[in-house]
PDB file of C-alpha atoms in Angstrom:
ATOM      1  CA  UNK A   1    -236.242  88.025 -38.609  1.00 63.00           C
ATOM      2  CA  UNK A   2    -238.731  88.541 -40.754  1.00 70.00           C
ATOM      3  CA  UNK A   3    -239.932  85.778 -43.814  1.00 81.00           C
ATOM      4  CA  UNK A   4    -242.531  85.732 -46.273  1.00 90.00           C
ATOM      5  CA  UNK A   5    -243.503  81.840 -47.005  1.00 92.00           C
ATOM      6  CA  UNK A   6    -245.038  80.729 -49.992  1.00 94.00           C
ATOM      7  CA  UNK A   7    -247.082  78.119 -51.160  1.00 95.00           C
ATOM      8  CA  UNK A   8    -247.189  76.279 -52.557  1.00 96.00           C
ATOM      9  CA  UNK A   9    -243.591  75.502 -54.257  1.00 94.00           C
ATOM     10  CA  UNK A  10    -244.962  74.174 -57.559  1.00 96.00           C
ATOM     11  CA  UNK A  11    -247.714  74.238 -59.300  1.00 96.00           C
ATOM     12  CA  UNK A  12    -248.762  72.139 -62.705  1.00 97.00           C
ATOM     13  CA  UNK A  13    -252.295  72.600 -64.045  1.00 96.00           C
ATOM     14  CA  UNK A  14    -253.974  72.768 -66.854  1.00 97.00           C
ATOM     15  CA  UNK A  15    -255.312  75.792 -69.358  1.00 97.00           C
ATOM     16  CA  UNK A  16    -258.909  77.233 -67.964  1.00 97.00           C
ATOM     17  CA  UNK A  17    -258.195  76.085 -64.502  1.00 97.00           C
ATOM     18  CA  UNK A  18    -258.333  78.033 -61.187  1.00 97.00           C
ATOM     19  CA  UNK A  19    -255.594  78.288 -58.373  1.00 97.00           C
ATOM     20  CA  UNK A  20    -254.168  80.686 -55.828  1.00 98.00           C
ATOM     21  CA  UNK A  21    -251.304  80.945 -54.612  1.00 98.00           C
ATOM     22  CA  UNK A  22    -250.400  82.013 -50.951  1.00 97.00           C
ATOM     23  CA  UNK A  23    -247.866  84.563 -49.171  1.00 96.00           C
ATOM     24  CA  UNK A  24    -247.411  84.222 -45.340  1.00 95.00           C
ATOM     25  CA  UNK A  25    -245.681  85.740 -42.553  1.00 92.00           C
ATOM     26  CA  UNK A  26    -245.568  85.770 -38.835  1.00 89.00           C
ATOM     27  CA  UNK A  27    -244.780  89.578 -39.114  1.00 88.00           C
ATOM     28  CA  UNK A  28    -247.070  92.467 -39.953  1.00 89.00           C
ATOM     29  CA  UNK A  29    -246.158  94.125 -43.233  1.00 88.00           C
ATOM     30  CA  UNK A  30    -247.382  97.844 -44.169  1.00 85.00           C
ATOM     31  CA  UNK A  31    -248.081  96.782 -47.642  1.00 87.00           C
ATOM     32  CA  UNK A  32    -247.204  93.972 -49.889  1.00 91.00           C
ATOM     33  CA  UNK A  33    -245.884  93.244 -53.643  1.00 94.00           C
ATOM     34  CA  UNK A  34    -246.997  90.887 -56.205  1.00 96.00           C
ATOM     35  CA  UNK A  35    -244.061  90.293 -59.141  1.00 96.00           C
ATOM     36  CA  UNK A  36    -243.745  87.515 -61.760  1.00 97.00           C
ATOM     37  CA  UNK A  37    -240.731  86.506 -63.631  1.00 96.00           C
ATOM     38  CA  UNK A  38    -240.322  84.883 -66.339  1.00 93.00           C
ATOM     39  CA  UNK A  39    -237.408  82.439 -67.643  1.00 88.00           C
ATOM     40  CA  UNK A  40    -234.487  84.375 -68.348  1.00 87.00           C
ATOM     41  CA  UNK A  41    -236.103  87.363 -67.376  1.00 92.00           C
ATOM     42  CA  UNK A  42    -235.999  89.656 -64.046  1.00 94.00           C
ATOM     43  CA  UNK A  43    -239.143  90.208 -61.857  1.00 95.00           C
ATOM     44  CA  UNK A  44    -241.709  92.681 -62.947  1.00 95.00           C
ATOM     45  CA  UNK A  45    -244.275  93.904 -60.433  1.00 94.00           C
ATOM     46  CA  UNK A  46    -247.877  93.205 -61.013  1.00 96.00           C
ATOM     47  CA  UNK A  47    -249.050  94.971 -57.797  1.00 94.00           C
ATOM     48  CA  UNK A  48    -248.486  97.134 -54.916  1.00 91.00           C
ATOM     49  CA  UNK A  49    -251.076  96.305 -51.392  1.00 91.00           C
ATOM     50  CA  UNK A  50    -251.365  98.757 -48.822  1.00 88.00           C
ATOM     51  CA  UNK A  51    -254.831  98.058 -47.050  1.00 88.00           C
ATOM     52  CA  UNK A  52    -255.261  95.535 -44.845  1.00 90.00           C
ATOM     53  CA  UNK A  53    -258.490  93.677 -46.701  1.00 93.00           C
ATOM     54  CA  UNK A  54    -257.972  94.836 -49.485  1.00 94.00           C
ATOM     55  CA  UNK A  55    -258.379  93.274 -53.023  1.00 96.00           C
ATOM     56  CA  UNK A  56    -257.197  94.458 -55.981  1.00 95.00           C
ATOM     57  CA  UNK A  57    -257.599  92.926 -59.598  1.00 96.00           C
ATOM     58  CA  UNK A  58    -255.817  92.494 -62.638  1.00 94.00           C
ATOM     59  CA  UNK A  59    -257.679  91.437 -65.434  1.00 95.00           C
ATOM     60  CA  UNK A  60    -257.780  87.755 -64.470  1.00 97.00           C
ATOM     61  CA  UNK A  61    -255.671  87.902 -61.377  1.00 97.00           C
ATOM     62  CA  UNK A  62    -257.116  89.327 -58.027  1.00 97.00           C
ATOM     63  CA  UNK A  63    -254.772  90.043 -54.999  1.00 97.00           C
ATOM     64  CA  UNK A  64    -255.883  90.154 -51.683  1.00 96.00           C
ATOM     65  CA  UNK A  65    -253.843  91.296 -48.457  1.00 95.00           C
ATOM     66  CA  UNK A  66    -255.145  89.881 -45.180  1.00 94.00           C
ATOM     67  CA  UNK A  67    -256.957  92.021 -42.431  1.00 93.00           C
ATOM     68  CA  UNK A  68    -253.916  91.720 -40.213  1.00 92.00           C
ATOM     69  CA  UNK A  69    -251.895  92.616 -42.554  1.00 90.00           C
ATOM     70  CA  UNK A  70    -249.540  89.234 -42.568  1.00 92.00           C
ATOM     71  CA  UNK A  71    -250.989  87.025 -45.478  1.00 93.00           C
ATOM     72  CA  UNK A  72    -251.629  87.801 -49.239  1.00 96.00           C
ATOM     73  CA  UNK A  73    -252.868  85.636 -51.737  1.00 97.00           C
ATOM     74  CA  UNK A  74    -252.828  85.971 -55.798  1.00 97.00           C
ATOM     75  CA  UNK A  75    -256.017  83.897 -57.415  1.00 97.00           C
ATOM     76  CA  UNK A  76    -255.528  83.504 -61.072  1.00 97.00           C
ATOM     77  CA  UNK A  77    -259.057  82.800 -63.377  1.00 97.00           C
ATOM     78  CA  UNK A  78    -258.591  80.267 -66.047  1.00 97.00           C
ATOM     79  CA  UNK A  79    -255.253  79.758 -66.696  1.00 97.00           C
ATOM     80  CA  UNK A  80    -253.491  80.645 -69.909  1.00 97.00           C
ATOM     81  CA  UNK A  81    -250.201  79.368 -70.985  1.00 96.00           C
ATOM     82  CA  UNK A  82    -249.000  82.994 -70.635  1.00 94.00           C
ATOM     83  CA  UNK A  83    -249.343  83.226 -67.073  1.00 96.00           C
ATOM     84  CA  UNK A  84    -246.228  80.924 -66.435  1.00 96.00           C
ATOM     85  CA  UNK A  85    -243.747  81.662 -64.619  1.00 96.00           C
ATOM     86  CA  UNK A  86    -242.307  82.169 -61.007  1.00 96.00           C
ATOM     87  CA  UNK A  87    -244.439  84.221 -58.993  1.00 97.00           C
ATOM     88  CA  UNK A  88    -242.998  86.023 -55.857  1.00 96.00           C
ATOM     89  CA  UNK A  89    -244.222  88.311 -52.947  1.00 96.00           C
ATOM     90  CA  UNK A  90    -242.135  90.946 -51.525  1.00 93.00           C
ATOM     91  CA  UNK A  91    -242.833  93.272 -48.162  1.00 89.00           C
ATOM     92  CA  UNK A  92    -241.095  96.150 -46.730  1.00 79.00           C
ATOM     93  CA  UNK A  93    -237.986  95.500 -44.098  1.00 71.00           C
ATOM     94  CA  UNK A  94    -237.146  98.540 -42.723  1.00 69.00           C
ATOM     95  CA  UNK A  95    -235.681 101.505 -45.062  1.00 65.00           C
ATOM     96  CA  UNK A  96    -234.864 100.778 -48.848  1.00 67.00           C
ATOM     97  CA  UNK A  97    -235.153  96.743 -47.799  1.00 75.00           C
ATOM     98  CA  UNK A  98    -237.456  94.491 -49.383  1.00 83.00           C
ATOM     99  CA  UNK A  99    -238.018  90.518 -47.953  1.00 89.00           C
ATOM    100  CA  UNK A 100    -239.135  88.443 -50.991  1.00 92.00           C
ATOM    101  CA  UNK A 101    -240.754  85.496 -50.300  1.00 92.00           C
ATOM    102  CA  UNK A 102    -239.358  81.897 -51.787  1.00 89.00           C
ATOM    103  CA  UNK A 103    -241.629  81.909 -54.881  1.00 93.00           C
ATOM    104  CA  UNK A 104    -244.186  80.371 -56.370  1.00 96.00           C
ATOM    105  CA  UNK A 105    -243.471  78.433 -59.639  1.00 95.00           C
ATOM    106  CA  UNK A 106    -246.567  77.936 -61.494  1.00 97.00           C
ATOM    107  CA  UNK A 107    -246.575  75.810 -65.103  1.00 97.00           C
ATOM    108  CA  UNK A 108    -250.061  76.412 -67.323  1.00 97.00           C
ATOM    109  CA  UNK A 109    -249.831  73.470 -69.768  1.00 96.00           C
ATOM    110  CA  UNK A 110    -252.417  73.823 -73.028  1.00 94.00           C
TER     111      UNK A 110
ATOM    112  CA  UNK B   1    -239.005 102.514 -71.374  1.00 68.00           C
ATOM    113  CA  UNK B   2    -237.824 102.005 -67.943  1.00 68.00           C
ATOM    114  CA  UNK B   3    -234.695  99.735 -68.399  1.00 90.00           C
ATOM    115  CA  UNK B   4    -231.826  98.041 -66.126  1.00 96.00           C
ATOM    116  CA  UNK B   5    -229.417  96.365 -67.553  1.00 96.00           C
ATOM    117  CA  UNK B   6    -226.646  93.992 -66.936  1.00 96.00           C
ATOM    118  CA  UNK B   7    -223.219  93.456 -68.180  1.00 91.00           C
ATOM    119  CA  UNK B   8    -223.610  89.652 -68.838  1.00 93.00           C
ATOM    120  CA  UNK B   9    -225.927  87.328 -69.310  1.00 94.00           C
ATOM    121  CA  UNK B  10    -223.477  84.669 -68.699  1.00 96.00           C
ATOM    122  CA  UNK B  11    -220.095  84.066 -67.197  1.00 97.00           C
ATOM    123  CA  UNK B  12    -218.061  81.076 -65.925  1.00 97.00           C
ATOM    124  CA  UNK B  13    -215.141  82.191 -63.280  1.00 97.00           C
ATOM    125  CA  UNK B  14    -212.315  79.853 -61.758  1.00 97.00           C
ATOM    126  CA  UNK B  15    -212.538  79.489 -57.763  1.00 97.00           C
ATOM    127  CA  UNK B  16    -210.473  82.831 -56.475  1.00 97.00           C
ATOM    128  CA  UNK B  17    -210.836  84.712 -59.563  1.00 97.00           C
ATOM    129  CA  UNK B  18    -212.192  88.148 -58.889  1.00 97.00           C
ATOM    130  CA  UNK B  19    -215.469  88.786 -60.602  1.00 97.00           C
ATOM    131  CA  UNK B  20    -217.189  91.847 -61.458  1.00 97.00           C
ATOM    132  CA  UNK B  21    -220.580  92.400 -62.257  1.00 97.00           C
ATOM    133  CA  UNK B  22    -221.984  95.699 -63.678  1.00 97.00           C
ATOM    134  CA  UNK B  23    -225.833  96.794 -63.598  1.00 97.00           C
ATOM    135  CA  UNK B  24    -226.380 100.327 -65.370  1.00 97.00           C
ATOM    136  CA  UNK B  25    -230.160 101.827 -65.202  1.00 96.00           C
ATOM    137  CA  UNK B  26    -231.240 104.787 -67.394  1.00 94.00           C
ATOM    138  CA  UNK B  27    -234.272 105.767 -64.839  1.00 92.00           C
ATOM    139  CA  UNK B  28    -232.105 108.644 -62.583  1.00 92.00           C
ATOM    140  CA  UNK B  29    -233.091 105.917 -59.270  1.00 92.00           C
ATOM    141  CA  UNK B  30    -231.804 106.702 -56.698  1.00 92.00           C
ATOM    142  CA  UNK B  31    -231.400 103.114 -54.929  1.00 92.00           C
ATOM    143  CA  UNK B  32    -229.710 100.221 -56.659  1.00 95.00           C
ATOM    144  CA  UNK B  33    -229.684  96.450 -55.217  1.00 95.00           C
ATOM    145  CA  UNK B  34    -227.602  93.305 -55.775  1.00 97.00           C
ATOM    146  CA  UNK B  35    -229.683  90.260 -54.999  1.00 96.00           C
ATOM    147  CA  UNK B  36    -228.753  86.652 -55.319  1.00 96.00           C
ATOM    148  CA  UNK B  37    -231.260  84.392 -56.654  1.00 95.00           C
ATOM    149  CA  UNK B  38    -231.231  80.652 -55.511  1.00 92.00           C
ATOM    150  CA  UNK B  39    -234.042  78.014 -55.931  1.00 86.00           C
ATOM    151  CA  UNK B  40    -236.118  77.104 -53.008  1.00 82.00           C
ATOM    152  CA  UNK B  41    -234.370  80.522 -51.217  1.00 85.00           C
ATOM    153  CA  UNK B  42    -236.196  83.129 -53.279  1.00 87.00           C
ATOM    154  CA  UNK B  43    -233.927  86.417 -53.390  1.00 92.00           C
ATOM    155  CA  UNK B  44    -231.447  87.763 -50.902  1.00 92.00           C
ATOM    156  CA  UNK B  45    -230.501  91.088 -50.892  1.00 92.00           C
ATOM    157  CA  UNK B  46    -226.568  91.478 -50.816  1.00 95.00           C
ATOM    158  CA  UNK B  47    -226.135  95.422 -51.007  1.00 96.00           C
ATOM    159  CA  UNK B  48    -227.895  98.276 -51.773  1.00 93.00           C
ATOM    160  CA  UNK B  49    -227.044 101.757 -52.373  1.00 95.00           C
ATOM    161  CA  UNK B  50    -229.297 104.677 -52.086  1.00 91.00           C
ATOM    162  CA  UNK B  51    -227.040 107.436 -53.461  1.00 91.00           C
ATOM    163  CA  UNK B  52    -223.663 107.938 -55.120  1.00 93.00           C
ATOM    164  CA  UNK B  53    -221.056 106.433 -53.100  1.00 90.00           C
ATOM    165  CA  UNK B  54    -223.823 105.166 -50.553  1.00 92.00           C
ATOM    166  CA  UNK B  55    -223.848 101.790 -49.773  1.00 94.00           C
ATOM    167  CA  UNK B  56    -225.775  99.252 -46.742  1.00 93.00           C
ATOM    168  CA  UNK B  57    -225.071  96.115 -46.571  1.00 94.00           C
ATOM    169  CA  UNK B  58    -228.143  93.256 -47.079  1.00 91.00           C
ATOM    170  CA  UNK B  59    -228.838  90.004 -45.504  1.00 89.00           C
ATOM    171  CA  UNK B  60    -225.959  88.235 -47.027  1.00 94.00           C
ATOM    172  CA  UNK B  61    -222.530  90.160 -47.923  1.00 96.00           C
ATOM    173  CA  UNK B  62    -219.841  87.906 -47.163  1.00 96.00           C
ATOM    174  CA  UNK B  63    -217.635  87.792 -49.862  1.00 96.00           C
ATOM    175  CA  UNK B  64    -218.949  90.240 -51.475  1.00 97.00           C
ATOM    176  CA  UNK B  65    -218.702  94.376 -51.936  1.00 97.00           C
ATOM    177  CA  UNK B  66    -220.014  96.893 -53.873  1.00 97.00           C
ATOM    178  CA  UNK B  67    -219.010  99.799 -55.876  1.00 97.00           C
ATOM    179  CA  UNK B  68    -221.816 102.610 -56.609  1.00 97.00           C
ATOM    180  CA  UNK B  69    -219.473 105.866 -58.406  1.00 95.00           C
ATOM    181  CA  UNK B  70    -221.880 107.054 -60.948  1.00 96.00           C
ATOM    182  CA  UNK B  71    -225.725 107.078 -60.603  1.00 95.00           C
ATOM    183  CA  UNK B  72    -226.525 105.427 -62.836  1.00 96.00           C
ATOM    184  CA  UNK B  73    -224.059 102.675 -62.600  1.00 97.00           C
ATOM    185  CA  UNK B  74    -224.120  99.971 -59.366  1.00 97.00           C
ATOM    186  CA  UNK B  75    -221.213  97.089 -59.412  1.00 97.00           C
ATOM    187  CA  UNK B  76    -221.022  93.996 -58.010  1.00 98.00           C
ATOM    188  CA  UNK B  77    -217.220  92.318 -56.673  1.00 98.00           C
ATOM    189  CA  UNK B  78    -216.652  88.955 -55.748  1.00 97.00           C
ATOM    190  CA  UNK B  79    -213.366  89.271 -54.175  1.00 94.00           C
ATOM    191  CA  UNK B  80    -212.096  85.944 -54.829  1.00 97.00           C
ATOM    192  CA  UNK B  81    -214.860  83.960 -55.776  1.00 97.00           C
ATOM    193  CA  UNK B  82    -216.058  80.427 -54.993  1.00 97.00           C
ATOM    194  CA  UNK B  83    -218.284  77.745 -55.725  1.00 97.00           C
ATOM    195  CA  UNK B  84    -220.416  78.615 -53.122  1.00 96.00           C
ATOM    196  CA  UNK B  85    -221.133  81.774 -55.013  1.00 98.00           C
ATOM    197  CA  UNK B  86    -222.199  80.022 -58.113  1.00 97.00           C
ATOM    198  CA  UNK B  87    -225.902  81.854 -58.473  1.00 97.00           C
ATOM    199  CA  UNK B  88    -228.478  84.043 -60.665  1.00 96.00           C
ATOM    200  CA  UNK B  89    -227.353  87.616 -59.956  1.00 98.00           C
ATOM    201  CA  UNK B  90    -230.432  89.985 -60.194  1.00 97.00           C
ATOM    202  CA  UNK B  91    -229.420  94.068 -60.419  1.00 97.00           C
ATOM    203  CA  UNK B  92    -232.607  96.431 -59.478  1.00 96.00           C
ATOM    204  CA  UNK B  93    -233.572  99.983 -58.844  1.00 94.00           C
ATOM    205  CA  UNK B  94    -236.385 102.017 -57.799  1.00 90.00           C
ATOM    206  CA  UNK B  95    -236.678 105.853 -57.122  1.00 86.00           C
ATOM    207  CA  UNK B  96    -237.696 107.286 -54.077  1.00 75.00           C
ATOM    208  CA  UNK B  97    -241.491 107.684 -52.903  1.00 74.00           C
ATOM    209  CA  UNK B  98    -241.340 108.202 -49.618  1.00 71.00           C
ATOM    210  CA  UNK B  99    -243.779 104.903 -49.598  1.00 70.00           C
ATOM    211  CA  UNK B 100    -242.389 101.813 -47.815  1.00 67.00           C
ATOM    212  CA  UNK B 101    -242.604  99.748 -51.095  1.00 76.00           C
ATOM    213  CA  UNK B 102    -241.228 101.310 -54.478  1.00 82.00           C
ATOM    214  CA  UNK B 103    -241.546  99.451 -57.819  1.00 87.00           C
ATOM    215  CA  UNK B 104    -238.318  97.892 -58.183  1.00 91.00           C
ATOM    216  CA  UNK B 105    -237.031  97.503 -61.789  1.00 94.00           C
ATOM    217  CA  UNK B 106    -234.906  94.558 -62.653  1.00 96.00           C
ATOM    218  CA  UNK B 107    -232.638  93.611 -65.113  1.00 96.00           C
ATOM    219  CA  UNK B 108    -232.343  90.195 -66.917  1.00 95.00           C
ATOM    220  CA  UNK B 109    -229.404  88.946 -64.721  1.00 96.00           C
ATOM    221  CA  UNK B 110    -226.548  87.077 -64.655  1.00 97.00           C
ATOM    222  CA  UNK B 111    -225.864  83.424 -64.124  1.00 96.00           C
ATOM    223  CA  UNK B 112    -222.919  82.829 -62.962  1.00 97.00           C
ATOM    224  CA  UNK B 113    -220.543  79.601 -63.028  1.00 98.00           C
ATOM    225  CA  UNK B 114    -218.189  79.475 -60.262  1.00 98.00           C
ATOM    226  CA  UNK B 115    -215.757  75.906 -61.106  1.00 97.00           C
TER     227      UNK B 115
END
């Protein structure tokens, strides 16, 4: 069976801080998603990785997919109060199946 | 603007009532999914549907089925629900690439009460 694990769980800091946030598997994906969701709101999707090594950026967030193609990460550039919110990785299992992973709730406080 | 949307944001059910939950997107997707959303679990996929009438089971349908008549229109049937069902109900769709990963759209969803 395939899982995406995230860490971490929570995450508290403060506006203008750094963190990243981690997706990991034990299974090799062909290309990982990136989605945040806000309270009272459904995921959106931030980003789409295909490449093994590759990095991608978003204003201040960059993603990066692992070589082997098992491990993401999101790394988020001085924090803003807007960028709360529960962030969660997805990968491809099998045909028209997605695995999310368990989420990453992140809390910018001003 | 790309929207799903779902018939309640809300709802509060007895234990055995049956419980239906409608998700309508205005996108012509193809594929339509039912997730459950539960903390600490992430989201499971219940069903999904990738054409009219089409429907695969997900990681966790017990207790549940599906109804997909329309194309636009994918609905969700607890049989006789139970507490155990008492969860955030996420509807999405996506259209077909051909890539393993489509942009899924979601709606708001529903919490549901199960007492």
């Amino acid at each position: 069976t395939q899982l995406l694990e995230q860490s971490p769980q929570f995450l508290s800091i403060q506006e203008g801080e750094n963190l990243t946030v981690y997706c990991n598997s034990s299974s090799v994906f062909s290309s990982l998603q990136w989605y945040r969701q806000e309270p009272g709101e459904g995921p959106v999707l931030l980003v789409t990785v295909v490449t093994g090594g590759e990095v991608k950026k978003l204003k201040r967030l960059t993603f990066q997919f692992g070589d082997a193609r098992k491990d993401s990460s999101l790394h988020i550039t001085a924090a803003q109060p807007g960028d709360t919110g529960l962030y969660l990785c997805a990968g491809a299992s099998g045909t028209y199946k997605y695995i999310f992973g368990t989420g990453t709730r992140l809390k910018v406080l001003a | 603007d790309v929207k799903v949307t779902q018939s309640s944001r809300y709802l509060v059910k007895r234990t055995g009532e049956k419980v239906f939950l409608e998700c309508v997107q205005d996108m012509d997707h193809e594929n339509m999914f039912w997730y459950r959303q539960d903390p600490g679990l992430g989201l499971r996929l219940i069903y999904f549907s990738y054409d009219v009438k089409m429907k695969e089971k997900g990681d966790i349908p017990e207790g549940y089925s599906v109804s997909r008549e329309k194309k636009e229109r994918f609905s969700l049937i607890l049989e006789s629900a139970s507490t155990n069902q008492t969860s955030m109900y996420l509807c999405a769709s996506s259209s077909y690439t051909g890539q393993d990963l489509e942009t899924q759209y979601f709606g708001p969803g529903t919490r549901l009460l199960v007492l």
